[in-house]
Amino acid sequence: MISANGLSVSLGGRRVVEDVSFALGAGEFAALTGPNGAGKSTALKALAGVAAVEAGGIEIGGAPAASLNALARARRVAWLPQTRPVAWNLRVEDVVSLGRFAEAPAAYDRMGAEGRAAVDAALAKADAAHLAGRTFQALSGGEQARVHLARLLASPAPCLLLDEPCAALDIAHQLSLMETLAAEAAAGRTVLVVLHDLELAARYCRRVMVMEAGRLVADGAPGEALSSEVLGRVFRVRRGADGALFRGPR
Amino acid sequence: MSRLTLILGLISAALLAVSALVGTAPVSLGDSLAALAGQGDAATRTILWEIRLPRAAAAFAVGAALGLAGAGLQGLLQNPLAEPGVLGVSAFSALGAVIAIFFGLAAVSSFAVPVAAILGAGVATVLLATAAMRGAGSVTLLLIGIGLSSFAGALMSLALNMAPNPYSLSDLVNWMMGSVANRSWADIVLAAPALAIGAALVLMAGPGLRALSLGDEAAVSLGADPKRTRLLVIGGSSLLAGASVATAGTIGFVGIVAPHVMRPFVGHDPQRLLVPSALFAGIVLLVADIAIRVLPFQQELKLGVAAALVGGPVFIWIAARMGRSFS
């Protein structure tokens, strides 16, 4: 569904993503993890089409990403950024309706029945249906995060990219988020999520990719990608006898 | 059309009629109504159709243009204090008009003044948009606007000094204070194309403005085109501000107050804000223009002065509230 081939991205003259290659098929649910500054967010931005690709290529649904305009790309890939500003005190359902901008750039009350149904369904999936009708800036941080998630889920794009969607969510909502994403993958969407919580990644994702200093250094099933060798070398943690993670080498 | 738009439209129509019935000429209400319907004697019909109605139409059109430009610029710059007047766009537009008048271009073609006013507005808007794209924040943009206003004022004085045909200072004052007195249908027809195109451009930017609420990058990922949105708003609001200045001189604050009042009624959505802001600003200027004709002053108060008398304090109030919630 979406693939990168020798992808390199520079920010301000510094290579932050270096020669990254992978391919994700339809229905795959993968986590992208790695220490701070590893280039995860930038790689995701390049896939979403908002960071300039310096070298290598991206293919989306069989087409080279460079051949797609912003609208065609938005129909195939939806992206949830790490920082999520909302300039005005918009209504919750208007924020969510922006997820369908590529289909029809209408506010909620001007959408067709199909669009409204998609927005309502997305709000329900994100456990935010009760927030409809409220204004965005009056919500708590976690509630805002769920509205942003609903915005992403309202998009009909077959590929979802999420950058740290668990930030600001309580534990129950983190688990519910991962279940929702797993269900989206089971329904045929490709889901790639940047996560710092290795336990969540290992528990819900069949595939984990690890980045370090711009490079993809591990890619496989959780047990393999998050082996004690990778944990020690990349994350500088070790697994204790009880399974908990501790700082420092073995 | 939303119910809000419908209500504002009906109020606008009613006020246009009221405005035609109010004035210094001693015409009775019955005669006025008859003349409005095309009856009665020729003199009364002339007063209503050739003096009062064009004036009312000019007040409404100028207000609507400033309200729409204000709502568009606020959406683009994501700043509730943005407006052609505050940002120096109107001052630059007036500078363009003054240059055209004082250097005799107005005598060459009747389009010279509107075109020069629109070009002046365009120069200021492009400068502001460049600063905004380089990441200038709200405060920086307002400071640039203050700078542009003062600079345009100085250049206007310079133009006055250097002008080959010395018009009186009162002409300059007219441009700086703003008025719709003695406007004819010809003035309105002259401004109409720029007003219509400017309004169309800003309205086309509406959906993009809502997408921009999530930031540039997210907007791109949604399939929006922030560059196109910027061009539409900048081009459209320059045309609107330029045409309104060409018609009535500089009238400040209406473009700030109208979007601010309308925002809660439209769910703070920068797209749905556009049309109600235009109508409301048109209503505000119509009411202000009726008020200055009714108020018992020796000399008629200038419309721009009346707008600033009400708008200035509201601006300060909005800025003070912003300071509480943003800093």
XYZ file of C-alpha atoms in Angstrom:
577
model
C 0.000 0.000 0.000
C 2.718 2.454 1.014
C 6.441 1.969 0.603
C 9.668 3.899 0.941
C 12.736 3.082 -1.107
C 16.040 4.583 -0.002
C 14.162 7.526 1.529
C 16.350 10.411 2.748
C 15.147 13.717 4.186
C 17.134 16.727 5.370
C 15.963 19.482 7.697
C 17.971 22.700 7.832
C 20.910 21.094 6.029
C 21.056 18.082 8.382
C 20.124 14.560 7.268
C 17.459 13.397 9.674
C 16.203 10.422 7.643
C 18.858 8.357 5.878
C 18.236 5.628 3.312
C 15.042 4.197 4.862
C 13.311 1.392 2.956
C 10.200 -0.583 3.880
C 6.865 -1.623 2.417
C 3.541 -1.858 4.230
C 0.663 -3.818 2.737
C -3.070 -3.301 3.097
C -4.330 -4.393 6.505
C -0.940 -4.090 8.143
C -0.694 -2.421 11.573
C 2.890 -1.358 12.260
C 4.587 0.688 14.969
C 7.512 3.000 14.275
C 9.615 3.606 17.344
C 13.054 4.795 18.377
C 14.728 7.256 20.731
C 14.049 11.018 20.563
C 15.530 12.601 17.476
C 15.725 9.348 15.523
C 13.800 10.839 12.587
C 10.463 9.067 13.109
C 8.273 12.182 12.787
C 10.203 13.433 9.763
C 9.897 10.061 8.043
C 6.139 10.146 8.694
C 5.931 13.704 7.332
C 7.715 12.635 4.168
C 5.180 9.818 3.753
C 2.351 12.301 4.328
C 3.811 14.626 1.707
C 4.570 17.577 3.980
C 8.378 17.147 4.168
C 10.499 17.391 1.037
C 12.095 14.100 -0.041
C 15.778 14.592 -0.729
C 16.615 11.204 -2.150
C 14.834 7.926 -2.752
C 11.171 7.466 -3.481
C 7.785 6.820 -1.935
C 5.065 4.767 -3.567
C 1.451 5.021 -2.491
C -1.049 2.499 -3.785
C 1.297 1.597 -6.640
C 1.809 5.186 -7.815
C 4.977 7.214 -7.206
C 4.092 9.825 -4.566
C 5.847 12.518 -6.596
C 3.246 12.043 -9.352
C 0.326 12.748 -6.966
C -0.942 16.262 -6.252
C -1.944 17.252 -2.716
C -5.576 16.317 -3.260
C -4.852 12.878 -4.762
C -2.385 12.203 -1.972
C -4.841 13.271 0.737
C -7.359 10.764 -0.676
C -4.820 7.977 -0.102
C -2.964 8.996 3.050
C -4.231 10.663 6.225
C -1.739 12.022 8.741
C -2.090 12.930 12.415
C 0.782 15.308 13.282
C 2.627 15.300 16.584
C 1.760 18.929 17.338
C -1.847 19.757 16.595
C -2.630 23.466 16.659
C -6.226 24.606 16.173
C -6.303 28.328 15.453
C -9.911 29.123 16.280
C -12.349 27.853 18.850
C -13.996 25.623 16.238
C -16.882 23.269 16.884
C -15.755 19.694 17.465
C -17.690 18.339 14.464
C -16.177 21.007 12.186
C -12.666 19.920 13.201
C -13.576 16.303 12.469
C -15.197 17.200 9.142
C -11.794 18.547 8.004
C -10.747 14.886 7.810
C -12.958 14.661 4.712
C -11.626 17.856 3.145
C -10.330 15.982 0.095
C -13.798 14.491 -0.522
C -15.748 17.730 -0.008
C -14.338 20.803 1.745
C -17.564 21.543 3.620
C -18.267 22.342 7.255
C -20.294 19.710 9.137
C -23.713 21.305 8.634
C -23.094 21.688 4.886
C -21.908 18.107 4.343
C -23.953 15.475 2.590
C -25.589 12.671 4.572
C -22.683 10.346 3.792
C -20.106 12.818 5.066
C -22.047 13.506 8.248
C -22.445 9.773 8.877
C -18.677 9.313 8.460
C -17.970 12.146 10.919
C -20.432 10.725 13.456
C -18.941 7.228 13.102
C -15.397 8.582 13.510
C -16.398 10.488 16.658
C -17.906 7.296 18.076
C -14.777 5.241 17.255
C -12.595 7.808 19.028
C -14.907 7.756 22.070
C -15.706 11.402 21.410
C -19.340 11.232 20.263
C -20.439 13.010 23.444
C -18.131 15.933 22.595
C -20.076 16.855 19.438
C -21.564 20.330 19.726
C -18.847 21.522 22.109
C -16.142 23.980 21.158
C -12.584 22.787 20.786
C -10.751 25.077 23.177
C -13.111 24.197 26.005
C -11.972 20.557 25.883
C -9.270 18.939 28.008
C -5.979 17.888 26.390
C -7.047 14.253 26.208
C -10.442 15.146 24.755
C -8.742 17.313 22.136
C -6.459 14.399 21.254
C -9.520 12.167 20.712
C -11.158 14.783 18.491
C -7.983 14.893 16.390
C -8.070 11.095 16.211
C -11.686 11.292 15.032
C -10.596 13.797 12.388
C -8.102 11.209 11.111
C -10.599 8.343 11.221
C -13.215 10.391 9.319
C -10.951 10.313 6.285
C -11.680 7.478 3.872
C -7.949 7.255 3.007
C -6.692 3.644 2.913
C -3.485 4.564 4.725
C -3.358 6.155 8.205
C -0.191 7.701 9.660
C -0.264 8.686 13.353
C 2.481 10.547 15.209
C 2.368 9.809 18.945
C -1.414 9.561 19.165
C -1.224 8.306 22.758
C 0.216 11.533 24.170
C -2.264 13.165 26.578
C -4.467 10.043 26.641
C -5.229 8.201 29.873
C -4.380 4.489 29.967
C -7.899 3.296 29.164
C -8.066 5.582 26.145
C -4.581 4.474 25.033
C -5.740 0.868 25.006
C -8.985 1.815 23.308
C -7.029 3.789 20.685
C -4.830 0.785 19.893
C -7.912 -1.448 19.641
C -9.559 1.041 17.293
C -6.459 1.165 15.087
C -6.234 -2.643 15.084
C -9.869 -2.752 13.957
C -9.148 -0.247 11.171
C -6.255 -2.448 10.035
C -8.452 -5.551 10.205
C -10.917 -3.695 7.965
C -8.171 -3.327 5.368
C -6.492 -0.001 6.133
C -2.744 0.312 6.437
C -1.859 1.831 9.805
C 1.577 3.155 10.754
C 1.856 4.646 14.223
C 4.796 6.378 15.883
C 4.900 5.136 19.477
C 7.218 5.556 22.426
C 5.433 2.955 24.527
C 7.212 -0.278 23.539
C 4.761 -2.383 25.586
C 1.788 -1.018 23.607
C 3.655 -1.501 20.347
C 4.574 -5.093 21.140
C 1.079 -5.919 22.345
C -0.972 -4.575 19.432
C 1.284 -4.381 16.383
C 2.357 -7.423 14.418
C 5.264 -5.444 13.061
C 7.625 -2.992 14.756
C 10.141 -0.757 13.006
C 12.953 0.857 14.982
C 14.792 3.976 13.854
C 18.051 5.285 15.249
C 19.891 8.398 14.035
C 17.845 8.572 10.851
C 18.258 4.922 9.853
C 15.901 1.977 10.080
C 17.833 -0.417 12.309
C 15.243 -3.087 13.038
C 12.065 -4.187 11.275
C 10.083 -7.270 12.098
C 7.812 -8.986 14.592
C 7.900 -7.329 18.037
C 9.959 -10.089 19.652
C 12.591 -9.754 16.973
C 12.600 -5.957 16.426
C 12.547 -5.276 20.160
C 15.103 -7.943 21.086
C 17.207 -7.384 24.172
C 20.093 -6.525 21.856
C 18.093 -3.721 20.185
C 16.693 -2.554 23.539
C 20.188 -2.217 24.944
C 21.899 -0.724 21.904
C 19.201 1.622 20.621
C 17.042 2.434 23.642
C 19.697 1.939 26.371
C 17.355 -0.102 28.518
C 17.300 -3.717 29.664
C 14.502 -6.060 30.617
C 14.525 -7.155 34.229
C 13.557 -10.614 35.503
C 9.966 -9.469 36.054
C 9.707 -8.135 32.473
C 9.865 -4.444 33.442
C 12.322 -2.177 31.638
C 15.255 -0.607 33.455
C 17.615 2.128 32.379
C 21.166 1.208 31.503
C 22.972 -1.746 29.871
C 22.771 -5.315 31.064
C -28.150 30.413 2.764
C -28.106 30.235 6.539
C -30.747 31.866 8.719
C -28.162 34.311 10.053
C -27.347 35.478 6.525
C -31.039 35.837 5.737
C -31.726 37.931 8.849
C -28.706 40.167 8.225
C -29.744 40.566 4.586
C -33.257 41.661 5.577
C -31.890 44.142 8.124
C -29.548 45.520 5.449
C -32.427 46.041 3.006
C -34.558 47.716 5.673
C -31.725 50.036 6.689
C -31.039 50.994 3.080
C -34.655 52.143 2.882
C -34.446 53.972 6.231
C -31.255 55.668 5.094
C -33.075 57.002 2.036
C -35.761 58.525 4.279
C -33.306 60.413 6.508
C -31.468 63.590 5.574
C -31.058 67.321 5.937
C -33.455 68.214 3.110
C -36.947 68.851 4.526
C -38.890 66.061 2.865
C -41.858 64.520 4.663
C -42.014 60.778 5.272
C -45.015 60.426 2.950
C -43.309 62.277 0.116
C -40.145 60.246 0.657
C -42.008 56.943 0.492
C -43.826 58.097 -2.622
C -40.542 59.163 -4.240
C -38.953 55.862 -3.266
C -41.753 54.115 -5.140
C -41.126 56.357 -8.156
C -44.094 58.689 -7.463
C -44.248 62.313 -6.346
C -42.460 65.391 -7.703
C -39.179 65.304 -9.583
C -37.113 67.235 -7.003
C -37.953 64.792 -4.213
C -37.259 61.843 -6.491
C -33.856 63.327 -7.310
C -33.029 63.822 -3.635
C -33.892 60.216 -2.858
C -32.621 58.391 -5.935
C -29.605 60.511 -6.840
C -28.358 61.758 -3.459
C -29.526 59.603 -0.572
C -29.694 56.122 -2.097
C -26.238 56.239 -3.735
C -24.854 57.481 -0.439
C -26.567 54.646 1.454
C -25.432 52.098 -1.141
C -21.866 53.416 -0.907
C -21.905 53.175 2.901
C -23.197 49.605 2.750
C -20.821 48.513 -0.034
C -17.774 50.029 1.674
C -18.742 48.472 5.009
C -19.368 45.076 3.421
C -16.038 45.226 1.571
C -14.142 46.093 4.765
C -15.999 43.435 6.769
C -15.238 40.748 4.202
C -11.601 41.832 3.851
C -11.277 41.877 7.652
C -12.795 38.420 8.064
C -10.589 37.032 5.278
C -7.384 38.580 6.655
C -8.215 37.434 10.186
C -8.709 33.890 8.929
C -5.478 33.968 6.950
C -3.292 35.529 9.649
C -5.213 33.691 12.410
C -5.358 36.918 14.330
C -8.613 38.536 15.518
C -7.048 42.006 15.292
C -6.219 41.834 11.574
C -8.068 44.293 9.352
C -7.127 46.522 6.396
C -7.129 49.656 8.585
C -5.052 48.306 11.471
C -2.574 46.556 9.172
C -1.839 49.702 7.175
C -3.501 48.351 4.020
C -6.077 51.141 3.939
C -3.396 53.791 4.554
C -1.323 52.493 1.644
C -4.457 52.369 -0.461
C -5.203 56.005 0.422
C -1.597 56.829 -0.459
C -2.137 55.304 -3.902
C -5.326 57.311 -4.362
C -3.674 60.541 -3.181
C -0.754 60.046 -5.577
C -3.193 59.505 -8.445
C -5.130 62.654 -7.537
C -2.218 64.951 -6.793
C -0.209 63.994 -9.849
C -3.118 64.541 -12.184
C -3.616 60.885 -13.107
C -7.247 61.142 -12.067
C -7.808 63.580 -14.917
C -6.397 61.078 -17.432
C -8.812 58.278 -16.603
C -11.600 57.861 -14.078
C -10.138 54.421 -13.327
C -6.824 55.928 -12.172
C -7.912 56.520 -8.569
C -9.454 53.075 -7.947
C -6.566 51.315 -9.678
C -3.969 53.304 -7.720
C -5.879 52.634 -4.477
C -5.972 48.903 -5.211
C -2.262 48.839 -6.100
C -1.445 50.661 -2.863
C -3.477 48.122 -0.897
C -1.737 45.298 -2.750
C 1.740 46.560 -1.850
C 0.912 46.649 1.867
C -0.860 43.263 1.817
C 2.042 41.546 0.054
C 4.497 42.997 2.617
C 2.336 41.743 5.486
C 1.811 38.326 3.945
C 5.558 37.951 3.363
C 6.172 38.697 7.024
C 3.407 36.282 8.046
C 4.843 33.487 5.891
C 8.237 33.992 7.511
C 6.628 33.246 10.823
C 5.894 36.727 12.151
C 3.508 36.458 15.090
C 0.432 38.514 15.889
C 2.308 41.269 17.677
C 4.936 41.594 14.932
C 2.271 41.870 12.243
C 0.416 44.566 14.149
C 3.658 46.468 14.669
C 4.412 46.212 10.958
C 0.886 47.510 10.333
C 1.485 50.494 12.602
C 4.747 51.147 10.757
C 3.046 50.903 7.384
C 0.285 53.305 8.477
C 2.736 55.931 9.719
C 4.942 55.484 6.665
C 1.976 55.877 4.325
C 0.961 59.023 6.238
C 4.445 60.469 5.818
C 4.479 59.603 2.113
C 1.089 61.260 1.719
C 2.520 64.456 3.211
C 5.490 64.120 0.907
C 3.201 63.666 -2.089
C 1.350 66.782 -0.984
C 4.626 68.732 -0.830
C 5.785 67.556 -4.212
C 2.485 67.636 -6.032
C 2.582 69.809 -9.163
C -1.039 70.925 -8.691
C -1.516 72.061 -5.133
C -4.907 70.860 -3.978
C -6.027 72.003 -0.586
C -5.089 70.115 2.531
C -8.765 69.386 3.040
C -8.693 66.951 0.097
C -6.023 64.941 1.863
C -7.964 65.111 5.109
C -11.000 63.791 3.244
C -9.071 60.694 2.213
C -7.723 60.109 5.677
C -11.030 60.537 7.483
C -13.372 58.727 5.142
C -16.807 59.793 4.020
C -19.583 58.670 1.689
C -21.254 62.086 1.456
C -22.063 63.238 -2.103
C -21.298 59.858 -3.695
C -23.071 59.235 -6.972
C -24.104 56.035 -8.730
C -21.110 56.599 -11.037
C -18.712 56.269 -8.066
C -20.343 52.990 -7.105
C -20.319 51.641 -10.668
C -16.613 52.496 -10.860
C -15.830 50.497 -7.717
C -18.242 47.648 -8.459
C -15.961 45.433 -10.605
C -13.143 45.484 -8.024
C -15.633 44.870 -5.210
C -17.245 41.945 -7.040
C -13.968 40.275 -8.033
C -12.440 40.891 -4.594
C -15.478 39.396 -2.864
C -15.434 36.362 -5.159
C -11.731 35.745 -4.485
C -12.087 35.951 -0.703
C -15.179 33.708 -0.711
C -13.335 31.136 -2.834
C -10.653 30.989 -0.127
C -13.235 29.997 2.518
C -12.724 26.223 2.723
C -8.942 26.680 2.619
C -9.154 29.089 5.563
C -10.883 26.431 7.667
C -8.231 23.855 6.711
C -5.491 26.355 7.642
C -6.919 26.396 11.175
C -4.999 23.155 11.734
C -1.716 24.718 10.576
C -0.003 24.774 7.190
C 1.360 21.227 7.207
C -1.870 19.603 8.327
C -3.746 21.670 5.731
C -1.462 20.353 2.988
C -1.966 16.796 4.209
C -5.743 17.328 4.029
C -5.414 18.220 0.353
C -5.707 21.989 0.789
C -3.421 24.445 -0.982
C -2.262 27.102 1.519
C -0.426 29.053 -1.207
C -3.601 29.365 -3.255
C -5.569 30.362 -0.153
C -3.018 33.079 0.646
C -3.080 34.417 -2.897
C -6.886 34.480 -2.948
C -7.191 36.310 0.368
C -4.355 38.730 -0.351
C -5.584 39.511 -3.853
C -9.226 39.657 -2.797
C -8.755 41.796 0.284
C -6.478 44.187 -1.634
C -9.215 44.658 -4.235
C -11.852 45.112 -1.517
C -9.796 47.520 0.582
C -8.614 49.432 -2.488
C -12.104 49.785 -3.925
C -13.534 50.857 -0.574
C -10.798 53.452 -0.089
C -11.339 54.712 -3.643
C -15.035 55.128 -2.802
C -14.908 56.489 0.726
C -11.337 57.077 1.907
C -9.958 55.240 4.921
C -12.504 53.920 7.385
C -10.983 51.882 10.175
C -12.108 49.316 12.727
C -15.294 48.138 10.958
C -13.310 45.242 9.531
C -12.269 44.173 13.031
C -15.492 44.648 14.888
C -17.788 42.858 12.440
C -15.952 39.489 12.387
C -15.502 39.693 16.139
C -19.227 40.149 16.745
C -20.251 37.484 14.222
C -17.724 34.796 15.209
C -19.717 33.192 18.046
C -22.770 32.920 15.775
C -20.931 30.823 13.188
C -19.054 28.431 15.482
C -15.796 30.410 15.053
C -15.474 28.914 11.572
C -13.372 31.223 9.343
C -15.360 30.204 6.255
C -18.886 30.638 7.633
C -17.708 33.944 9.124
C -17.155 35.628 5.755
C -20.649 36.522 4.503
C -22.175 37.459 7.893
C -19.148 39.693 8.609
C -19.626 41.478 5.297
C -23.343 42.047 5.910
C -22.840 43.100 9.519
C -20.086 45.575 8.625
C -22.347 46.991 5.898
C -25.095 47.411 8.494
C -22.673 49.108 10.919
C -21.608 51.697 8.353
C -25.211 52.263 7.249
C -26.234 52.921 10.853
C -23.191 55.142 11.415
C -23.976 57.112 8.259
C -27.611 57.545 9.318
C -26.448 58.626 12.784
C -24.065 61.324 11.548
C -26.853 62.800 9.442
C -29.296 62.813 12.356
C -26.886 64.016 15.051
C -27.200 67.799 15.538
C -23.621 68.865 14.779
C -22.785 72.179 13.097
C -20.746 70.396 10.481
C -21.477 66.789 9.537
C -19.214 64.290 11.316
C -16.993 62.274 8.943
C -18.018 58.617 8.596
C -14.463 57.417 9.260
C -14.356 59.466 12.458
C -17.691 58.066 13.607
C -16.489 54.505 12.881
C -13.275 55.086 14.818
C -15.164 56.638 17.757
C -17.038 53.358 18.212
C -14.480 50.944 16.747
C -11.404 52.229 18.580
C -12.611 51.318 22.068
C -13.856 47.932 20.816
C -10.425 47.274 19.293
C -8.735 48.038 22.614
C -11.195 45.767 24.390
C -10.480 42.858 22.001
C -6.717 43.421 22.299
C -6.913 43.448 26.105
C -8.906 40.202 26.104
C -6.431 38.637 23.677
C -3.578 39.597 25.964
C -5.241 37.706 28.808
C -5.762 34.485 26.893
C -2.659 34.353 24.670
C 0.308 35.687 26.611
